[in-house]
């Protein structure tokens, strides 16, 4: 029998992360879902296992910007066996600075960097020793904002900068881990409507404007992202590494 693959998905409790976890579980992986809210992770486990079956999902709660929490989570994951797939999906668009002062600006930038960059760096570093060699797949979820720059409350400069920083970091990891047979790729989604990230500010005008930016005339879905991750994370993708892959309906053209 083929050994069951082990996948880890950060931010796996809702939206894109939950869809990725469900897709990987559907492919037969045992999936560890990580996030800060234990109740949300438990809901994700129950929903995914209705289709994938009991034991398909392991929920582990922790703040991935906290080194001690990451060490604790990583130790538990190491007990489950080598990690075949690591999807760094945790992240969020943080609220703008509280005022116009530099102190508020610095606090806002630090929150964005911690949430969107440091979480991936800490988790990957903690699990690097237990990634499958050869055959490991490391997928970093970025954003189209990293490719075209950010503007406005939903993709402000700090968010775009944090996501862009993931690209350079991932390129270095691809060079470092390639000789071990581990691939590292970045997936940069554009507008995905069915997520919590836009909150109450998402309205019909906002949605229409985002859809109008695409060439295919629709918003992305969490399942679109999950399907792309499923291939990048698959054994078949062993020659794909060190790439930034845009998934945005043509809103940002490849270059």
JSON list of C-alpha atoms in Angstrom, two decimals, residues 100-251:
[
{"chain": "A", "resi": 100, "resn": "UNK", "atom": "CA", "xyz": [-1.71, 59.68, 11.28]},
{"chain": "A", "resi": 101, "resn": "UNK", "atom": "CA", "xyz": [1.28, 59.37, 13.59]},
{"chain": "A", "resi": 102, "resn": "UNK", "atom": "CA", "xyz": [4.42, 57.42, 12.82]},
{"chain": "A", "resi": 103, "resn": "UNK", "atom": "CA", "xyz": [3.98, 55.24, 15.91]},
{"chain": "A", "resi": 104, "resn": "UNK", "atom": "CA", "xyz": [0.59, 54.06, 14.66]},
{"chain": "A", "resi": 105, "resn": "UNK", "atom": "CA", "xyz": [2.03, 53.47, 11.19]},
{"chain": "A", "resi": 106, "resn": "UNK", "atom": "CA", "xyz": [4.88, 51.40, 12.61]},
{"chain": "A", "resi": 107, "resn": "UNK", "atom": "CA", "xyz": [2.47, 49.32, 14.69]},
{"chain": "A", "resi": 108, "resn": "UNK", "atom": "CA", "xyz": [0.28, 48.65, 11.66]},
{"chain": "A", "resi": 109, "resn": "UNK", "atom": "CA", "xyz": [3.24, 47.59, 9.50]},
{"chain": "A", "resi": 110, "resn": "UNK", "atom": "CA", "xyz": [4.57, 45.31, 12.22]},
{"chain": "A", "resi": 111, "resn": "UNK", "atom": "CA", "xyz": [1.17, 43.62, 12.54]},
{"chain": "A", "resi": 112, "resn": "UNK", "atom": "CA", "xyz": [1.02, 43.03, 8.80]},
{"chain": "A", "resi": 113, "resn": "UNK", "atom": "CA", "xyz": [4.57, 41.70, 8.65]},
{"chain": "A", "resi": 114, "resn": "UNK", "atom": "CA", "xyz": [3.98, 39.43, 11.64]},
{"chain": "A", "resi": 115, "resn": "UNK", "atom": "CA", "xyz": [0.69, 38.08, 10.25]},
{"chain": "A", "resi": 116, "resn": "UNK", "atom": "CA", "xyz": [1.60, 37.66, 6.59]},
{"chain": "A", "resi": 117, "resn": "UNK", "atom": "CA", "xyz": [5.35, 37.05, 6.60]},
{"chain": "A", "resi": 118, "resn": "UNK", "atom": "CA", "xyz": [6.63, 35.95, 10.00]},
{"chain": "A", "resi": 119, "resn": "UNK", "atom": "CA", "xyz": [3.98, 33.25, 10.38]},
{"chain": "A", "resi": 120, "resn": "UNK", "atom": "CA", "xyz": [5.26, 31.53, 7.24]},
{"chain": "A", "resi": 121, "resn": "UNK", "atom": "CA", "xyz": [8.92, 31.96, 8.15]},
{"chain": "A", "resi": 122, "resn": "UNK", "atom": "CA", "xyz": [8.51, 30.58, 11.68]},
{"chain": "A", "resi": 123, "resn": "UNK", "atom": "CA", "xyz": [6.35, 27.61, 10.71]},
{"chain": "A", "resi": 124, "resn": "UNK", "atom": "CA", "xyz": [8.52, 26.61, 7.75]},
{"chain": "A", "resi": 125, "resn": "UNK", "atom": "CA", "xyz": [11.71, 26.91, 9.78]},
{"chain": "A", "resi": 126, "resn": "UNK", "atom": "CA", "xyz": [10.24, 24.83, 12.60]},
{"chain": "A", "resi": 127, "resn": "UNK", "atom": "CA", "xyz": [9.15, 22.08, 10.18]},
{"chain": "A", "resi": 128, "resn": "UNK", "atom": "CA", "xyz": [12.08, 22.19, 7.78]},
{"chain": "A", "resi": 129, "resn": "UNK", "atom": "CA", "xyz": [13.77, 19.22, 9.40]},
{"chain": "A", "resi": 130, "resn": "UNK", "atom": "CA", "xyz": [10.71, 16.98, 8.98]},
{"chain": "A", "resi": 131, "resn": "UNK", "atom": "CA", "xyz": [9.87, 17.84, 5.36]},
{"chain": "A", "resi": 132, "resn": "UNK", "atom": "CA", "xyz": [9.86, 14.75, 3.14]},
{"chain": "A", "resi": 133, "resn": "UNK", "atom": "CA", "xyz": [13.21, 14.27, 1.38]},
{"chain": "A", "resi": 134, "resn": "UNK", "atom": "CA", "xyz": [12.91, 13.83, -1.53]},
{"chain": "A", "resi": 135, "resn": "UNK", "atom": "CA", "xyz": [9.38, 14.76, -2.53]},
{"chain": "A", "resi": 136, "resn": "UNK", "atom": "CA", "xyz": [8.38, 17.54, -0.14]},
{"chain": "A", "resi": 137, "resn": "UNK", "atom": "CA", "xyz": [6.17, 20.32, -1.46]},
{"chain": "A", "resi": 138, "resn": "UNK", "atom": "CA", "xyz": [6.19, 23.80, 0.05]},
{"chain": "A", "resi": 139, "resn": "UNK", "atom": "CA", "xyz": [3.46, 26.16, -1.20]},
{"chain": "A", "resi": 140, "resn": "UNK", "atom": "CA", "xyz": [3.34, 29.82, -0.15]},
{"chain": "A", "resi": 141, "resn": "UNK", "atom": "CA", "xyz": [0.07, 31.70, -0.64]},
{"chain": "A", "resi": 142, "resn": "UNK", "atom": "CA", "xyz": [0.79, 35.30, -1.60]},
{"chain": "A", "resi": 143, "resn": "UNK", "atom": "CA", "xyz": [-1.46, 37.84, -3.34]},
{"chain": "A", "resi": 144, "resn": "UNK", "atom": "CA", "xyz": [-1.80, 39.75, -6.58]},
{"chain": "A", "resi": 145, "resn": "UNK", "atom": "CA", "xyz": [-1.18, 42.84, -4.42]},
{"chain": "A", "resi": 146, "resn": "UNK", "atom": "CA", "xyz": [2.45, 41.73, -4.18]},
{"chain": "A", "resi": 147, "resn": "UNK", "atom": "CA", "xyz": [2.72, 41.89, -7.98]},
{"chain": "A", "resi": 148, "resn": "UNK", "atom": "CA", "xyz": [0.94, 45.14, -8.72]},
{"chain": "A", "resi": 149, "resn": "UNK", "atom": "CA", "xyz": [1.20, 47.03, -5.42]},
{"chain": "A", "resi": 150, "resn": "UNK", "atom": "CA", "xyz": [-1.47, 47.76, -2.91]},
{"chain": "A", "resi": 151, "resn": "UNK", "atom": "CA", "xyz": [-3.89, 50.64, -2.51]},
{"chain": "A", "resi": 152, "resn": "UNK", "atom": "CA", "xyz": [-6.80, 51.25, -0.20]},
{"chain": "A", "resi": 153, "resn": "UNK", "atom": "CA", "xyz": [-7.82, 49.54, 3.05]},
{"chain": "A", "resi": 154, "resn": "UNK", "atom": "CA", "xyz": [-7.83, 46.02, 1.59]},
{"chain": "A", "resi": 155, "resn": "UNK", "atom": "CA", "xyz": [-4.35, 45.95, 0.06]},
{"chain": "A", "resi": 156, "resn": "UNK", "atom": "CA", "xyz": [-2.49, 48.81, 1.70]},
{"chain": "A", "resi": 157, "resn": "UNK", "atom": "CA", "xyz": [1.27, 49.16, 1.37]},
{"chain": "A", "resi": 158, "resn": "UNK", "atom": "CA", "xyz": [2.18, 47.04, 4.36]},
{"chain": "A", "resi": 159, "resn": "UNK", "atom": "CA", "xyz": [0.09, 44.08, 3.17]},
{"chain": "A", "resi": 160, "resn": "UNK", "atom": "CA", "xyz": [1.48, 44.20, -0.36]},
{"chain": "A", "resi": 161, "resn": "UNK", "atom": "CA", "xyz": [5.01, 44.57, 0.98]},
{"chain": "A", "resi": 162, "resn": "UNK", "atom": "CA", "xyz": [4.63, 41.63, 3.36]},
{"chain": "A", "resi": 163, "resn": "UNK", "atom": "CA", "xyz": [3.29, 39.41, 0.58]},
{"chain": "A", "resi": 164, "resn": "UNK", "atom": "CA", "xyz": [6.05, 40.53, -1.81]},
{"chain": "A", "resi": 165, "resn": "UNK", "atom": "CA", "xyz": [8.64, 39.66, 0.84]},
{"chain": "A", "resi": 166, "resn": "UNK", "atom": "CA", "xyz": [7.36, 36.09, 0.73]},
{"chain": "A", "resi": 167, "resn": "UNK", "atom": "CA", "xyz": [8.50, 35.87, -2.89]},
{"chain": "A", "resi": 168, "resn": "UNK", "atom": "CA", "xyz": [12.17, 36.63, -2.24]},
{"chain": "A", "resi": 169, "resn": "UNK", "atom": "CA", "xyz": [12.15, 34.36, 0.80]},
{"chain": "A", "resi": 170, "resn": "UNK", "atom": "CA", "xyz": [10.60, 31.52, -1.21]},
{"chain": "A", "resi": 171, "resn": "UNK", "atom": "CA", "xyz": [13.17, 31.89, -3.98]},
{"chain": "A", "resi": 172, "resn": "UNK", "atom": "CA", "xyz": [15.93, 31.44, -1.43]},
{"chain": "A", "resi": 173, "resn": "UNK", "atom": "CA", "xyz": [14.21, 28.37, 0.01]},
{"chain": "A", "resi": 174, "resn": "UNK", "atom": "CA", "xyz": [13.85, 26.87, -3.48]},
{"chain": "A", "resi": 175, "resn": "UNK", "atom": "CA", "xyz": [17.61, 27.17, -3.98]},
{"chain": "A", "resi": 176, "resn": "UNK", "atom": "CA", "xyz": [18.32, 25.78, -0.51]},
{"chain": "A", "resi": 177, "resn": "UNK", "atom": "CA", "xyz": [15.90, 22.85, -0.59]},
{"chain": "A", "resi": 178, "resn": "UNK", "atom": "CA", "xyz": [16.05, 21.90, -4.26]},
{"chain": "A", "resi": 179, "resn": "UNK", "atom": "CA", "xyz": [19.06, 19.57, -3.81]},
{"chain": "A", "resi": 180, "resn": "UNK", "atom": "CA", "xyz": [16.97, 17.66, -1.23]},
{"chain": "A", "resi": 181, "resn": "UNK", "atom": "CA", "xyz": [14.19, 17.11, -3.77]},
{"chain": "A", "resi": 182, "resn": "UNK", "atom": "CA", "xyz": [11.85, 19.64, -2.12]},
{"chain": "A", "resi": 183, "resn": "UNK", "atom": "CA", "xyz": [10.00, 22.11, -4.33]},
{"chain": "A", "resi": 184, "resn": "UNK", "atom": "CA", "xyz": [9.04, 25.63, -3.23]},
{"chain": "A", "resi": 185, "resn": "UNK", "atom": "CA", "xyz": [6.48, 27.71, -5.12]},
{"chain": "A", "resi": 186, "resn": "UNK", "atom": "CA", "xyz": [4.38, 30.82, -4.55]},
{"chain": "A", "resi": 187, "resn": "UNK", "atom": "CA", "xyz": [0.72, 31.01, -5.57]},
{"chain": "A", "resi": 188, "resn": "UNK", "atom": "CA", "xyz": [-0.58, 34.58, -5.84]},
{"chain": "A", "resi": 189, "resn": "UNK", "atom": "CA", "xyz": [-4.41, 34.71, -5.99]},
{"chain": "A", "resi": 190, "resn": "UNK", "atom": "CA", "xyz": [-6.31, 37.75, -7.13]},
{"chain": "A", "resi": 191, "resn": "UNK", "atom": "CA", "xyz": [-9.81, 38.63, -5.98]},
{"chain": "A", "resi": 192, "resn": "UNK", "atom": "CA", "xyz": [-11.45, 35.67, -4.23]},
{"chain": "A", "resi": 193, "resn": "UNK", "atom": "CA", "xyz": [-14.94, 36.64, -3.15]},
{"chain": "A", "resi": 194, "resn": "UNK", "atom": "CA", "xyz": [-16.00, 33.95, -0.67]},
{"chain": "A", "resi": 195, "resn": "UNK", "atom": "CA", "xyz": [-13.59, 34.68, 2.17]},
{"chain": "A", "resi": 196, "resn": "UNK", "atom": "CA", "xyz": [-13.60, 36.66, 5.43]},
{"chain": "A", "resi": 197, "resn": "UNK", "atom": "CA", "xyz": [-10.75, 38.89, 4.34]},
{"chain": "A", "resi": 198, "resn": "UNK", "atom": "CA", "xyz": [-12.84, 41.78, 3.00]},
{"chain": "A", "resi": 199, "resn": "UNK", "atom": "CA", "xyz": [-15.28, 41.83, 5.91]},
{"chain": "A", "resi": 200, "resn": "UNK", "atom": "CA", "xyz": [-18.29, 44.12, 6.00]},
{"chain": "A", "resi": 201, "resn": "UNK", "atom": "CA", "xyz": [-16.71, 46.56, 3.52]},
{"chain": "A", "resi": 202, "resn": "UNK", "atom": "CA", "xyz": [-17.34, 44.22, 0.61]},
{"chain": "A", "resi": 203, "resn": "UNK", "atom": "CA", "xyz": [-20.39, 45.49, -1.28]},
{"chain": "A", "resi": 204, "resn": "UNK", "atom": "CA", "xyz": [-21.85, 45.17, -4.77]},
{"chain": "A", "resi": 205, "resn": "UNK", "atom": "CA", "xyz": [-19.83, 48.10, -6.13]},
{"chain": "A", "resi": 206, "resn": "UNK", "atom": "CA", "xyz": [-16.60, 46.72, -4.71]},
{"chain": "A", "resi": 207, "resn": "UNK", "atom": "CA", "xyz": [-17.35, 43.26, -6.11]},
{"chain": "A", "resi": 208, "resn": "UNK", "atom": "CA", "xyz": [-18.23, 44.61, -9.56]},
{"chain": "A", "resi": 209, "resn": "UNK", "atom": "CA", "xyz": [-15.04, 46.64, -9.71]},
{"chain": "A", "resi": 210, "resn": "UNK", "atom": "CA", "xyz": [-12.89, 43.65, -8.83]},
{"chain": "A", "resi": 211, "resn": "UNK", "atom": "CA", "xyz": [-14.65, 41.41, -11.37]},
{"chain": "A", "resi": 212, "resn": "UNK", "atom": "CA", "xyz": [-14.25, 44.08, -14.06]},
{"chain": "A", "resi": 213, "resn": "UNK", "atom": "CA", "xyz": [-10.47, 43.92, -13.53]},
{"chain": "A", "resi": 214, "resn": "UNK", "atom": "CA", "xyz": [-10.42, 40.28, -14.71]},
{"chain": "A", "resi": 215, "resn": "UNK", "atom": "CA", "xyz": [-10.37, 38.96, -18.27]},
{"chain": "A", "resi": 216, "resn": "UNK", "atom": "CA", "xyz": [-12.73, 36.09, -17.51]},
{"chain": "A", "resi": 217, "resn": "UNK", "atom": "CA", "xyz": [-15.53, 38.16, -15.99]},
{"chain": "A", "resi": 218, "resn": "UNK", "atom": "CA", "xyz": [-15.84, 36.51, -12.60]},
{"chain": "A", "resi": 219, "resn": "UNK", "atom": "CA", "xyz": [-14.39, 36.44, -9.13]},
{"chain": "A", "resi": 220, "resn": "UNK", "atom": "CA", "xyz": [-12.16, 33.63, -8.00]},
{"chain": "A", "resi": 221, "resn": "UNK", "atom": "CA", "xyz": [-13.37, 31.03, -5.53]},
{"chain": "A", "resi": 222, "resn": "UNK", "atom": "CA", "xyz": [-11.56, 29.22, -2.72]},
{"chain": "A", "resi": 223, "resn": "UNK", "atom": "CA", "xyz": [-11.95, 26.07, -4.79]},
{"chain": "A", "resi": 224, "resn": "UNK", "atom": "CA", "xyz": [-10.02, 27.69, -7.68]},
{"chain": "A", "resi": 225, "resn": "UNK", "atom": "CA", "xyz": [-7.11, 28.21, -5.31]},
{"chain": "A", "resi": 226, "resn": "UNK", "atom": "CA", "xyz": [-7.43, 24.72, -3.88]},
{"chain": "A", "resi": 227, "resn": "UNK", "atom": "CA", "xyz": [-7.29, 23.13, -7.32]},
{"chain": "A", "resi": 228, "resn": "UNK", "atom": "CA", "xyz": [-4.08, 25.00, -8.16]},
{"chain": "A", "resi": 229, "resn": "UNK", "atom": "CA", "xyz": [-2.52, 24.03, -4.83]},
{"chain": "A", "resi": 230, "resn": "UNK", "atom": "CA", "xyz": [-3.50, 20.40, -5.39]},
{"chain": "A", "resi": 231, "resn": "UNK", "atom": "CA", "xyz": [-1.35, 20.25, -8.53]},
{"chain": "A", "resi": 232, "resn": "UNK", "atom": "CA", "xyz": [1.60, 22.23, -7.11]},
{"chain": "A", "resi": 233, "resn": "UNK", "atom": "CA", "xyz": [1.56, 19.96, -4.06]},
{"chain": "A", "resi": 234, "resn": "UNK", "atom": "CA", "xyz": [1.23, 16.74, -6.03]},
{"chain": "A", "resi": 235, "resn": "UNK", "atom": "CA", "xyz": [3.97, 14.18, -6.73]},
{"chain": "A", "resi": 236, "resn": "UNK", "atom": "CA", "xyz": [3.50, 15.07, -10.42]},
{"chain": "A", "resi": 237, "resn": "UNK", "atom": "CA", "xyz": [4.87, 18.60, -9.88]},
{"chain": "A", "resi": 238, "resn": "UNK", "atom": "CA", "xyz": [8.43, 17.62, -9.10]},
{"chain": "A", "resi": 239, "resn": "UNK", "atom": "CA", "xyz": [9.93, 19.82, -11.86]},
{"chain": "A", "resi": 240, "resn": "UNK", "atom": "CA", "xyz": [8.04, 22.95, -10.82]},
{"chain": "A", "resi": 241, "resn": "UNK", "atom": "CA", "xyz": [9.95, 25.04, -8.30]},
{"chain": "A", "resi": 242, "resn": "UNK", "atom": "CA", "xyz": [11.04, 28.60, -7.61]},
{"chain": "A", "resi": 243, "resn": "UNK", "atom": "CA", "xyz": [8.00, 30.08, -9.36]},
{"chain": "A", "resi": 244, "resn": "UNK", "atom": "CA", "xyz": [5.41, 32.76, -8.62]},
{"chain": "A", "resi": 245, "resn": "UNK", "atom": "CA", "xyz": [2.15, 31.58, -10.17]},
{"chain": "A", "resi": 246, "resn": "UNK", "atom": "CA", "xyz": [-0.58, 34.17, -10.66]},
{"chain": "A", "resi": 247, "resn": "UNK", "atom": "CA", "xyz": [-4.17, 32.98, -10.19]},
{"chain": "A", "resi": 248, "resn": "UNK", "atom": "CA", "xyz": [-6.21, 36.08, -10.86]},
{"chain": "A", "resi": 249, "resn": "UNK", "atom": "CA", "xyz": [-8.44, 35.69, -13.90]},
{"chain": "A", "resi": 250, "resn": "UNK", "atom": "CA", "xyz": [-6.07, 37.84, -15.93]},
{"chain": "A", "resi": 251, "resn": "UNK", "atom": "CA", "xyz": [-6.27, 40.87, -13.64]}
]
